[in-house]
GROMACS .gro file of C-alpha atoms in nm:
model
  460
    1UNK     CA    1   0.343   2.223  -0.367
    2UNK     CA    2   0.446   1.890  -0.217
    3UNK     CA    3   0.694   1.926   0.070
    4UNK     CA    4   1.039   1.773   0.046
    5UNK     CA    5   1.079   1.441   0.226
    6UNK     CA    6   1.425   1.543   0.350
    7UNK     CA    7   1.297   1.880   0.470
    8UNK     CA    8   0.999   1.723   0.646
    9UNK     CA    9   1.218   1.467   0.822
   10UNK     CA   10   1.468   1.735   0.925
   11UNK     CA   11   1.194   1.960   1.064
   12UNK     CA   12   1.037   1.677   1.260
   13UNK     CA   13   1.373   1.575   1.402
   14UNK     CA   14   1.439   1.939   1.500
   15UNK     CA   15   1.099   1.970   1.669
   16UNK     CA   16   1.146   1.639   1.852
   17UNK     CA   17   1.494   1.741   1.962
   18UNK     CA   18   1.370   2.076   2.097
   19UNK     CA   19   1.084   1.904   2.279
   20UNK     CA   20   1.310   1.631   2.415
   21UNK     CA   21   1.591   1.856   2.534
   22UNK     CA   22   1.338   2.113   2.657
   23UNK     CA   23   1.163   1.845   2.861
   24UNK     CA   24   1.491   1.723   3.011
   25UNK     CA   25   1.607   2.077   3.098
   26UNK     CA   26   1.266   2.163   3.245
   27UNK     CA   27   1.280   1.851   3.460
   28UNK     CA   28   1.631   1.937   3.584
   29UNK     CA   29   1.527   2.294   3.662
   30UNK     CA   30   1.214   2.179   3.845
   31UNK     CA   31   1.401   1.922   4.054
   32UNK     CA   32   1.668   2.173   4.159
   33UNK     CA   33   1.407   2.441   4.235
   34UNK     CA   34   1.210   2.199   4.453
   35UNK     CA   35   1.531   2.088   4.626
   36UNK     CA   36   1.629   2.447   4.707
   37UNK     CA   37   1.278   2.527   4.831
   38UNK     CA   38   1.284   2.218   5.054
   39UNK     CA   39   1.627   2.311   5.188
   40UNK     CA   40   1.505   2.664   5.265
   41UNK     CA   41   1.200   2.530   5.447
   42UNK     CA   42   1.409   2.289   5.651
   43UNK     CA   43   1.667   2.558   5.737
   44UNK     CA   44   1.420   2.819   5.856
   45UNK     CA   45   1.214   2.554   6.037
   46UNK     CA   46   1.517   2.440   6.239
   47UNK     CA   47   1.613   2.800   6.324
   48UNK     CA   48   1.252   2.871   6.417
   49UNK     CA   49   1.252   2.588   6.668
   50UNK     CA   50   1.588   2.699   6.812
   51UNK     CA   51   1.477   3.064   6.851
   52UNK     CA   52   1.154   2.951   7.017
   53UNK     CA   53   1.348   2.738   7.267
   54UNK     CA   54   1.587   3.024   7.351
   55UNK     CA   55   1.308   3.276   7.397
   56UNK     CA   56   1.093   3.039   7.598
   57UNK     CA   57   1.376   2.950   7.836
   58UNK     CA   58   1.535   3.285   7.923
   59UNK     CA   59   1.447   3.452   8.258
   60UNK     CA   60   1.389   3.810   8.342
   61UNK     CA   61   1.714   3.988   8.392
   62UNK     CA   62   1.898   3.748   8.170
   63UNK     CA   63   1.816   3.914   7.835
   64UNK     CA   64   2.182   3.968   7.769
   65UNK     CA   65   2.249   3.599   7.805
   66UNK     CA   66   1.960   3.520   7.570
   67UNK     CA   67   2.097   3.769   7.318
   68UNK     CA   68   2.436   3.599   7.326
   69UNK     CA   69   2.270   3.264   7.270
   70UNK     CA   70   2.084   3.404   6.970
   71UNK     CA   71   2.407   3.556   6.837
   72UNK     CA   72   2.580   3.221   6.866
   73UNK     CA   73   2.293   3.046   6.694
   74UNK     CA   74   2.285   3.290   6.403
   75UNK     CA   75   2.662   3.317   6.366
   76UNK     CA   76   2.773   3.233   6.013
   77UNK     CA   77   2.419   3.264   5.875
   78UNK     CA   78   2.426   3.598   5.696
   79UNK     CA   79   2.110   3.502   5.509
   80UNK     CA   80   1.907   3.502   5.836
   81UNK     CA   81   1.754   3.807   6.007
   82UNK     CA   82   1.582   3.811   6.349
   83UNK     CA   83   1.379   4.072   6.528
   84UNK     CA   84   1.240   4.015   6.880
   85UNK     CA   85   0.988   4.251   7.043
   86UNK     CA   86   0.817   4.244   7.379
   87UNK     CA   87   0.451   4.278   7.453
   88UNK     CA   88   0.475   4.657   7.425
   89UNK     CA   89   0.630   4.633   7.079
   90UNK     CA   90   0.974   4.742   7.187
   91UNK     CA   91   1.262   4.571   7.010
   92UNK     CA   92   1.465   4.364   7.251
   93UNK     CA   93   1.682   4.191   6.991
   94UNK     CA   94   1.768   4.275   6.631
   95UNK     CA   95   2.005   4.108   6.381
   96UNK     CA   96   2.058   4.191   6.010
   97UNK     CA   97   1.774   4.446   6.001
   98UNK     CA   98   1.836   4.520   5.631
   99UNK     CA   99   1.709   4.174   5.537
  100UNK     CA  100   1.377   4.229   5.709
  101UNK     CA  101   1.254   4.455   5.428
  102UNK     CA  102   1.431   4.281   5.135
  103UNK     CA  103   1.259   4.105   4.847
  104UNK     CA  104   1.291   3.731   4.802
  105UNK     CA  105   1.262   3.597   5.154
  106UNK     CA  106   1.097   3.333   5.364
  107UNK     CA  107   0.938   3.484   5.673
  108UNK     CA  108   0.824   3.321   5.996
  109UNK     CA  109   0.644   3.490   6.286
  110UNK     CA  110   0.700   3.339   6.630
  111UNK     CA  111   0.502   3.404   6.949
  112UNK     CA  112   0.657   3.265   7.266
  113UNK     CA  113   0.505   3.283   7.617
  114UNK     CA  114   0.762   3.352   7.886
  115UNK     CA  115   0.819   3.159   8.213
  116UNK     CA  116   0.579   3.197   8.511
  117UNK     CA  117   0.772   3.490   8.660
  118UNK     CA  118   0.751   3.667   8.318
  119UNK     CA  119   0.421   3.566   8.171
  120UNK     CA  120   0.416   3.831   7.898
  121UNK     CA  121   0.457   3.693   7.546
  122UNK     CA  122   0.754   3.770   7.326
  123UNK     CA  123   0.715   3.815   6.951
  124UNK     CA  124   0.989   3.726   6.704
  125UNK     CA  125   1.018   3.764   6.328
  126UNK     CA  126   1.262   3.528   6.152
  127UNK     CA  127   1.354   3.599   5.790
  128UNK     CA  128   1.555   3.380   5.548
  129UNK     CA  129   1.705   3.568   5.251
  130UNK     CA  130   1.655   3.357   4.930
  131UNK     CA  131   1.804   3.599   4.678
  132UNK     CA  132   2.118   3.388   4.636
  133UNK     CA  133   1.912   3.078   4.560
  134UNK     CA  134   1.690   3.277   4.323
  135UNK     CA  135   1.997   3.403   4.137
  136UNK     CA  136   2.128   3.048   4.117
  137UNK     CA  137   1.797   2.931   3.970
  138UNK     CA  138   1.801   3.213   3.715
  139UNK     CA  139   2.155   3.128   3.606
  140UNK     CA  140   2.061   2.761   3.589
  141UNK     CA  141   1.747   2.839   3.385
  142UNK     CA  142   1.937   3.049   3.131
  143UNK     CA  143   2.212   2.790   3.111
  144UNK     CA  144   1.965   2.509   3.049
  145UNK     CA  145   1.772   2.716   2.792
  146UNK     CA  146   2.087   2.803   2.598
  147UNK     CA  147   2.209   2.444   2.620
  148UNK     CA  148   1.871   2.312   2.495
  149UNK     CA  149   1.864   2.555   2.201
  150UNK     CA  150   2.228   2.495   2.113
  151UNK     CA  151   2.184   2.118   2.141
  152UNK     CA  152   1.866   2.128   1.931
  153UNK     CA  153   2.039   2.338   1.666
  154UNK     CA  154   2.337   2.101   1.658
  155UNK     CA  155   2.120   1.791   1.640
  156UNK     CA  156   1.896   1.951   1.376
  157UNK     CA  157   2.188   2.043   1.153
  158UNK     CA  158   2.335   1.696   1.196
  159UNK     CA  159   1.997   1.540   1.125
  160UNK     CA  160   1.952   1.753   0.814
  161UNK     CA  161   2.294   1.647   0.686
  162UNK     CA  162   2.231   1.284   0.774
  163UNK     CA  163   1.886   1.282   0.613
  164UNK     CA  164   2.024   1.427   0.291
  165UNK     CA  165   2.302   1.170   0.297
  166UNK     CA  166   2.054   0.893   0.373
  167UNK     CA  167   1.831   0.997   0.083
  168UNK     CA  168   2.116   0.999  -0.166
  169UNK     CA  169   2.027   0.642  -0.281
  170UNK     CA  170   1.686   0.775  -0.385
  171UNK     CA  171   1.851   1.046  -0.591
  172UNK     CA  172   2.069   0.779  -0.753
  173UNK     CA  173   1.757   0.578  -0.835
  174UNK     CA  174   1.596   0.889  -0.985
  175UNK     CA  175   1.905   0.937  -1.204
  176UNK     CA  176   1.893   0.571  -1.311
  177UNK     CA  177   1.521   0.595  -1.384
  178UNK     CA  178   1.574   0.907  -1.593
  179UNK     CA  179   1.834   0.717  -1.796
  180UNK     CA  180   1.593   0.437  -1.889
  181UNK     CA  181   1.458   0.511  -2.234
  182UNK     CA  182   1.127   0.389  -2.370
  183UNK     CA  183   1.309   0.148  -2.599
  184UNK     CA  184   1.590   0.060  -2.359
  185UNK     CA  185   1.519  -0.310  -2.396
  186UNK     CA  186   1.664  -0.499  -2.104
  187UNK     CA  187   1.795  -0.199  -1.909
  188UNK     CA  188   1.689  -0.221  -1.544
  189UNK     CA  189   1.760  -0.046  -1.215
  190UNK     CA  190   2.080  -0.158  -1.043
  191UNK     CA  191   2.007  -0.216  -0.674
  192UNK     CA  192   2.338  -0.377  -0.578
  193UNK     CA  193   2.458  -0.065  -0.390
  194UNK     CA  194   2.118   0.031  -0.249
  195UNK     CA  195   2.009  -0.022   0.114
  196UNK     CA  196   1.792  -0.315   0.214
  197UNK     CA  197   1.480  -0.098   0.256
  198UNK     CA  198   1.488  -0.001  -0.113
  199UNK     CA  199   1.539  -0.353  -0.247
  200UNK     CA  200   1.164  -0.441  -0.258
  201UNK     CA  201   1.091  -0.112  -0.440
  202UNK     CA  202   1.369  -0.180  -0.692
  203UNK     CA  203   1.249  -0.535  -0.744
  204UNK     CA  204   0.889  -0.423  -0.797
  205UNK     CA  205   0.998  -0.147  -1.036
  206UNK     CA  206   1.212  -0.388  -1.240
  207UNK     CA  207   0.920  -0.633  -1.248
  208UNK     CA  208   0.701  -0.347  -1.371
  209UNK     CA  209   0.957  -0.272  -1.642
  210UNK     CA  210   0.950  -0.639  -1.742
  211UNK     CA  211   0.571  -0.628  -1.769
  212UNK     CA  212   0.585  -0.304  -1.967
  213UNK     CA  213   0.846  -0.454  -2.200
  214UNK     CA  214   0.631  -0.765  -2.247
  215UNK     CA  215   0.323  -0.551  -2.310
  216UNK     CA  216   0.520  -0.334  -2.554
  217UNK     CA  217   0.643  -0.642  -2.737
  218UNK     CA  218   0.293  -0.788  -2.748
  219UNK     CA  219   0.157  -0.458  -2.876
  220UNK     CA  220   0.413  -0.443  -3.153
  221UNK     CA  221   0.347  -0.806  -3.243
  222UNK     CA  222  -0.025  -0.741  -3.229
  223UNK     CA  223   0.006  -0.442  -3.461
  224UNK     CA  224   0.212  -0.643  -3.706
  225UNK     CA  225  -0.024  -0.941  -3.691
  226UNK     CA  226  -0.332  -0.719  -3.722
  227UNK     CA  227  -0.181  -0.543  -4.022
  228UNK     CA  228  -0.099  -0.880  -4.180
  229UNK     CA  229  -0.444  -1.025  -4.113
  230UNK     CA  230  -0.620  -0.717  -4.249
  231UNK     CA  231  -0.383  -0.680  -4.543
  232UNK     CA  232  -0.460  -1.023  -4.690
  233UNK     CA  233  -0.837  -0.981  -4.740
  234UNK     CA  234  -0.791  -0.618  -4.840
  235UNK     CA  235  -0.537  -0.716  -5.105
  236UNK     CA  236  -0.774  -0.985  -5.226
  237UNK     CA  237  -1.060  -0.737  -5.245
  238UNK     CA  238  -0.850  -0.480  -5.430
  239UNK     CA  239  -0.718  -0.729  -5.684
  240UNK     CA  240  -1.065  -0.877  -5.736
  241UNK     CA  241  -1.215  -0.535  -5.799
  242UNK     CA  242  -0.932  -0.438  -6.033
  243UNK     CA  243  -0.981  -0.756  -6.237
  244UNK     CA  244  -1.357  -0.698  -6.250
  245UNK     CA  245  -1.308  -0.345  -6.380
  246UNK     CA  246  -1.056  -0.429  -6.653
  247UNK     CA  247  -1.323  -0.545  -6.898
  248UNK     CA  248  -1.694  -0.590  -6.927
  249UNK     CA  249  -1.824  -0.900  -6.752
  250UNK     CA  250  -2.151  -1.081  -6.745
  251UNK     CA  251  -2.401  -1.071  -6.463
  252UNK     CA  252  -2.314  -1.421  -6.339
  253UNK     CA  253  -1.942  -1.349  -6.332
  254UNK     CA  254  -1.996  -1.022  -6.145
  255UNK     CA  255  -2.222  -1.206  -5.901
  256UNK     CA  256  -1.943  -1.454  -5.828
  257UNK     CA  257  -1.698  -1.169  -5.780
  258UNK     CA  258  -1.932  -0.993  -5.537
  259UNK     CA  259  -1.990  -1.317  -5.346
  260UNK     CA  260  -1.615  -1.369  -5.312
  261UNK     CA  261  -1.569  -1.008  -5.202
  262UNK     CA  262  -1.854  -1.045  -4.953
  263UNK     CA  263  -1.679  -1.344  -4.795
  264UNK     CA  264  -1.360  -1.142  -4.751
  265UNK     CA  265  -1.557  -0.848  -4.616
  266UNK     CA  266  -1.722  -1.072  -4.360
  267UNK     CA  267  -1.383  -1.198  -4.257
  268UNK     CA  268  -1.266  -0.838  -4.219
  269UNK     CA  269  -1.578  -0.755  -4.017
  270UNK     CA  270  -1.514  -1.055  -3.795
  271UNK     CA  271  -1.154  -0.951  -3.731
  272UNK     CA  272  -1.257  -0.594  -3.651
  273UNK     CA  273  -1.541  -0.710  -3.424
  274UNK     CA  274  -1.307  -0.944  -3.235
  275UNK     CA  275  -1.043  -0.673  -3.199
  276UNK     CA  276  -1.307  -0.431  -3.072
  277UNK     CA  277  -1.427  -0.687  -2.818
  278UNK     CA  278  -1.071  -0.745  -2.693
  279UNK     CA  279  -1.020  -0.370  -2.663
  280UNK     CA  280  -1.340  -0.336  -2.459
  281UNK     CA  281  -1.237  -0.629  -2.240
  282UNK     CA  282  -0.900  -0.466  -2.172
  283UNK     CA  283  -1.078  -0.146  -2.068
  284UNK     CA  284  -1.288  -0.339  -1.815
  285UNK     CA  285  -1.630  -0.377  -1.975
  286UNK     CA  286  -1.893  -0.450  -1.711
  287UNK     CA  287  -2.042  -0.800  -1.694
  288UNK     CA  288  -2.411  -0.876  -1.692
  289UNK     CA  289  -2.385  -1.146  -1.428
  290UNK     CA  290  -2.671  -1.387  -1.377
  291UNK     CA  291  -2.708  -1.719  -1.199
  292UNK     CA  292  -2.677  -1.999  -1.455
  293UNK     CA  293  -2.855  -2.293  -1.295
  294UNK     CA  294  -2.698  -2.551  -1.522
  295UNK     CA  295  -2.369  -2.503  -1.703
  296UNK     CA  296  -2.430  -2.840  -1.869
  297UNK     CA  297  -2.747  -2.704  -2.031
  298UNK     CA  298  -2.551  -2.401  -2.153
  299UNK     CA  299  -2.287  -2.633  -2.300
  300UNK     CA  300  -2.562  -2.833  -2.468
  301UNK     CA  301  -2.687  -2.518  -2.640
  302UNK     CA  302  -2.336  -2.444  -2.769
  303UNK     CA  303  -2.291  -2.799  -2.900
  304UNK     CA  304  -2.629  -2.781  -3.070
  305UNK     CA  305  -2.517  -2.460  -3.246
  306UNK     CA  306  -2.207  -2.642  -3.376
  307UNK     CA  307  -2.400  -2.957  -3.467
  308UNK     CA  308  -2.350  -2.920  -3.843
  309UNK     CA  309  -1.973  -2.870  -3.812
  310UNK     CA  310  -1.949  -3.162  -3.568
  311UNK     CA  311  -2.133  -3.392  -3.804
  312UNK     CA  312  -1.920  -3.280  -4.096
  313UNK     CA  313  -1.606  -3.366  -3.894
  314UNK     CA  314  -1.756  -3.700  -3.783
  315UNK     CA  315  -1.737  -3.613  -3.413
  316UNK     CA  316  -1.943  -3.738  -3.123
  317UNK     CA  317  -1.993  -3.517  -2.816
  318UNK     CA  318  -2.037  -3.575  -2.445
  319UNK     CA  319  -2.089  -3.346  -2.146
  320UNK     CA  320  -1.956  -3.466  -1.811
  321UNK     CA  321  -2.054  -3.290  -1.488
  322UNK     CA  322  -2.270  -2.992  -1.405
  323UNK     CA  323  -2.265  -2.687  -1.177
  324UNK     CA  324  -2.443  -2.359  -1.110
  325UNK     CA  325  -2.249  -2.035  -1.126
  326UNK     CA  326  -2.309  -1.660  -1.144
  327UNK     CA  327  -2.162  -1.560  -1.482
  328UNK     CA  328  -2.238  -1.357  -1.791
  329UNK     CA  329  -2.411  -1.635  -1.985
  330UNK     CA  330  -2.377  -1.456  -2.319
  331UNK     CA  331  -2.000  -1.421  -2.285
  332UNK     CA  332  -1.958  -1.772  -2.148
  333UNK     CA  333  -2.144  -1.913  -2.451
  334UNK     CA  334  -1.910  -1.719  -2.678
  335UNK     CA  335  -1.599  -1.846  -2.499
  336UNK     CA  336  -1.721  -2.207  -2.501
  337UNK     CA  337  -1.823  -2.173  -2.867
  338UNK     CA  338  -1.472  -2.055  -2.958
  339UNK     CA  339  -1.318  -2.351  -2.774
  340UNK     CA  340  -1.558  -2.598  -2.938
  341UNK     CA  341  -1.489  -2.448  -3.281
  342UNK     CA  342  -1.115  -2.476  -3.223
  343UNK     CA  343  -1.148  -2.836  -3.102
  344UNK     CA  344  -1.368  -2.928  -3.398
  345UNK     CA  345  -1.106  -2.810  -3.646
  346UNK     CA  346  -0.820  -3.011  -3.494
  347UNK     CA  347  -0.997  -3.321  -3.353
  348UNK     CA  348  -0.939  -3.663  -3.501
  349UNK     CA  349  -1.241  -3.765  -3.713
  350UNK     CA  350  -1.478  -4.019  -3.560
  351UNK     CA  351  -1.362  -3.934  -3.206
  352UNK     CA  352  -1.535  -3.791  -2.899
  353UNK     CA  353  -1.531  -3.423  -2.820
  354UNK     CA  354  -1.586  -3.401  -2.445
  355UNK     CA  355  -1.708  -3.100  -2.243
  356UNK     CA  356  -1.602  -3.126  -1.878
  357UNK     CA  357  -1.757  -2.926  -1.592
  358UNK     CA  358  -1.570  -2.983  -1.266
  359UNK     CA  359  -1.670  -2.785  -0.953
  360UNK     CA  360  -1.395  -2.732  -0.697
  361UNK     CA  361  -1.487  -2.883  -0.358
  362UNK     CA  362  -1.351  -2.592  -0.148
  363UNK     CA  363  -1.605  -2.334  -0.019
  364UNK     CA  364  -1.633  -2.053  -0.269
  365UNK     CA  365  -1.407  -2.247  -0.501
  366UNK     CA  366  -1.389  -2.225  -0.876
  367UNK     CA  367  -1.549  -2.422  -1.157
  368UNK     CA  368  -1.342  -2.563  -1.439
  369UNK     CA  369  -1.522  -2.578  -1.772
  370UNK     CA  370  -1.317  -2.727  -2.054
  371UNK     CA  371  -1.337  -2.903  -2.391
  372UNK     CA  372  -1.113  -3.199  -2.469
  373UNK     CA  373  -1.060  -3.332  -2.817
  374UNK     CA  374  -0.864  -3.635  -2.931
  375UNK     CA  375  -0.592  -3.575  -3.182
  376UNK     CA  376  -0.248  -3.432  -3.230
  377UNK     CA  377  -0.122  -3.249  -2.925
  378UNK     CA  378   0.031  -2.904  -2.901
  379UNK     CA  379   0.404  -2.878  -2.849
  380UNK     CA  380   0.512  -2.759  -2.503
  381UNK     CA  381   0.675  -2.443  -2.641
  382UNK     CA  382   0.344  -2.336  -2.799
  383UNK     CA  383   0.114  -2.396  -2.500
  384UNK     CA  384   0.198  -2.071  -2.311
  385UNK     CA  385   0.124  -1.866  -2.625
  386UNK     CA  386  -0.191  -2.019  -2.768
  387UNK     CA  387  -0.399  -1.747  -2.597
  388UNK     CA  388  -0.193  -1.467  -2.756
  389UNK     CA  389  -0.364  -1.262  -3.022
  390UNK     CA  390  -0.316  -1.383  -3.381
  391UNK     CA  391  -0.096  -1.666  -3.260
  392UNK     CA  392  -0.113  -1.998  -3.443
  393UNK     CA  393   0.077  -2.302  -3.325
  394UNK     CA  394   0.102  -2.428  -3.682
  395UNK     CA  395   0.003  -2.203  -3.970
  396UNK     CA  396   0.035  -2.501  -4.206
  397UNK     CA  397  -0.262  -2.678  -4.047
  398UNK     CA  398  -0.581  -2.710  -4.249
  399UNK     CA  399  -0.807  -2.404  -4.249
  400UNK     CA  400  -0.536  -2.191  -4.084
  401UNK     CA  401  -0.594  -1.920  -4.341
  402UNK     CA  402  -0.964  -1.905  -4.252
  403UNK     CA  403  -0.904  -1.846  -3.881
  404UNK     CA  404  -0.735  -1.524  -3.776
  405UNK     CA  405  -0.610  -1.642  -3.433
  406UNK     CA  406  -0.830  -1.433  -3.203
  407UNK     CA  407  -1.071  -1.703  -3.085
  408UNK     CA  408  -0.864  -1.827  -2.790
  409UNK     CA  409  -0.757  -1.470  -2.709
  410UNK     CA  410  -1.125  -1.391  -2.662
  411UNK     CA  411  -1.159  -1.699  -2.439
  412UNK     CA  412  -0.877  -1.572  -2.218
  413UNK     CA  413  -1.029  -1.221  -2.211
  414UNK     CA  414  -1.370  -1.355  -2.104
  415UNK     CA  415  -1.204  -1.560  -1.830
  416UNK     CA  416  -1.022  -1.250  -1.703
  417UNK     CA  417  -1.344  -1.048  -1.712
  418UNK     CA  418  -1.494  -1.305  -1.473
  419UNK     CA  419  -1.186  -1.292  -1.250
  420UNK     CA  420  -1.065  -1.631  -1.368
  421UNK     CA  421  -0.812  -1.764  -1.615
  422UNK     CA  422  -0.789  -1.972  -1.928
  423UNK     CA  423  -0.571  -2.282  -1.940
  424UNK     CA  424  -0.460  -2.547  -2.186
  425UNK     CA  425  -0.328  -2.899  -2.131
  426UNK     CA  426  -0.183  -3.120  -2.402
  427UNK     CA  427  -0.071  -3.482  -2.392
  428UNK     CA  428  -0.009  -3.751  -2.647
  429UNK     CA  429  -0.379  -3.836  -2.673
  430UNK     CA  430  -0.532  -3.494  -2.721
  431UNK     CA  431  -0.575  -3.133  -2.606
  432UNK     CA  432  -0.791  -2.986  -2.327
  433UNK     CA  433  -0.866  -2.612  -2.331
  434UNK     CA  434  -1.090  -2.445  -2.076
  435UNK     CA  435  -1.167  -2.173  -1.825
  436UNK     CA  436  -1.135  -2.166  -1.449
  437UNK     CA  437  -1.411  -1.939  -1.316
  438UNK     CA  438  -1.420  -1.829  -0.949
  439UNK     CA  439  -1.724  -1.752  -0.740
  440UNK     CA  440  -1.982  -1.901  -0.507
  441UNK     CA  441  -2.163  -2.187  -0.668
  442UNK     CA  442  -2.533  -2.220  -0.617
  443UNK     CA  443  -2.484  -2.597  -0.605
  444UNK     CA  444  -2.401  -2.873  -0.844
  445UNK     CA  445  -2.551  -3.205  -0.921
  446UNK     CA  446  -2.386  -3.543  -0.957
  447UNK     CA  447  -2.150  -3.603  -1.247
  448UNK     CA  448  -2.345  -3.713  -1.547
  449UNK     CA  449  -2.278  -3.803  -1.906
  450UNK     CA  450  -2.515  -3.646  -2.153
  451UNK     CA  451  -2.591  -3.865  -2.448
  452UNK     CA  452  -2.481  -3.611  -2.706
  453UNK     CA  453  -2.278  -3.883  -2.870
  454UNK     CA  454  -2.371  -3.866  -3.231
  455UNK     CA  455  -2.230  -4.094  -3.492
  456UNK     CA  456  -2.191  -3.859  -3.789
  457UNK     CA  457  -2.158  -4.142  -4.035
  458UNK     CA  458  -2.476  -4.311  -3.917
  459UNK     CA  459  -2.665  -3.981  -3.922
  460UNK     CA  460  -2.545  -3.913  -4.273
   0.00000   0.00000   0.00000
C-alpha cells in the first residue's frame, strides 16, 4: 500500500528533529563534561604542586608546621583528601580519609625527597572527589534527554498539523477533480486560491482537459461523419437491390445494377481501409524506414501514376528541388499521392501543378515536400481543419460526393508517424499543401526543374 505523503513528511520531520535536537544536546553534554574534566585536572594539578613544595621544604622537627601549612592549603576543599607517609610507611599526615576509598575520584601519587639533613623520601597520595561533578553530569544528561524528546515530540506534532494544513489545497483539488464529469464541457479546475507551487500542475491538468475535450469532440464528429459516409453508399446499395428484386430483369440490366453496386462497395472498402489505416497510425504503427536517395524521383513516380487524371484536367507538372531522407517510402508515396489527387481536383485547368522539395539548411534539419496548385484558395477559417477526418471545406465543390474527406487526414497521420507535421498555405493565387519531415539528410543536390510539364491539350 502506498504511504501517505502527509504521514511520510511528518515522520521525516520527526526523525530530523530528534536527530537535530539529539545532536545539539549531545554536543552540550560533551562540552560540559570536557570542561569539568579539565577543571578537575587543573585543580588537582595545582594542589599536587603545592603539596610537593610543602613536603620538599619542611625540615626535620618541623612536621607540625608542615601539617599546619597543609591544613591551610586544603581548607575549604572538602572534595580533596591527602595522606602522607614516610619511608617506613607510617602515616605522618592524613586529611579526609573517607575519600581515599570512595568511588569517582582523581588520584595522584607524589614522591618527594627531603632536604639534605633528611634525605629519606616522603610519599603522598592526593585524591580529588568527583562525585558531585558526576551527579551534575547525570542530571544534565537526563535534562537534555528529556528536553530533546519533549522538543522532538512538540515539533513533530506541530509538523504533522502543519503538513496536513499545507496539503489541504491538494484535498480541495481532489474534490474539484471528483466533481468534473465526463461530459462537463468547459468545467475546469479553479486554481485562484491555490499556492504558487500547484499552479503549473493546475495549468497542465486544465490543458489536458482541453485536449481531452477536443479529442472527445473530434471523436463524436468522427463517429457522426463516419456514419454519414457509410450510410450513403449502404442506402444506395439497399435501394438498388430492392429495386432489382421487385420484378424480373434482363441480364444486361442486372449487370448494370451489379456494376453500380460494385462501385459503391469499392467506395465502402476504401472508406473502411482508410479508417483502419488511421486507427493503426494512432496506435503507433512501426515505420519501415529506408534511405530514399532522391525524393524528386519518388515524386516523379507519383506524378506518373496520376498522369491520366492530370491530362484529363489539362494540368502540367513540375518538380523543383531534391533531397535524400530516411523515410518509409511506401507511406510517403501514399501521402504525396493524396496531396496530388486533391490538388488535381481543385486546380485551375491548363495550369501548373508544382511539387516542391526544400531541404532546411540547419544541421539535422527538416525537409519540406509540398504540392502547389493554382486556383481558388481556401478560406482562412477552413485551413486549420482541412486535415480533420471527413472534413470538406466546401461540400458543394465538384466531385465532393466521390471523396470521403480522409485523404488529407492520412497525409497528416503519415507526417506524424515520421515525427513531422502536415501544413497548408493558401493565398489568392493557389493552395500549397505539404509535409515537413525531420531527420538527418543524406545530402541534396542543386534545385532543379524537372520537365514534367505536359500540355494536356497538345497530347490529346
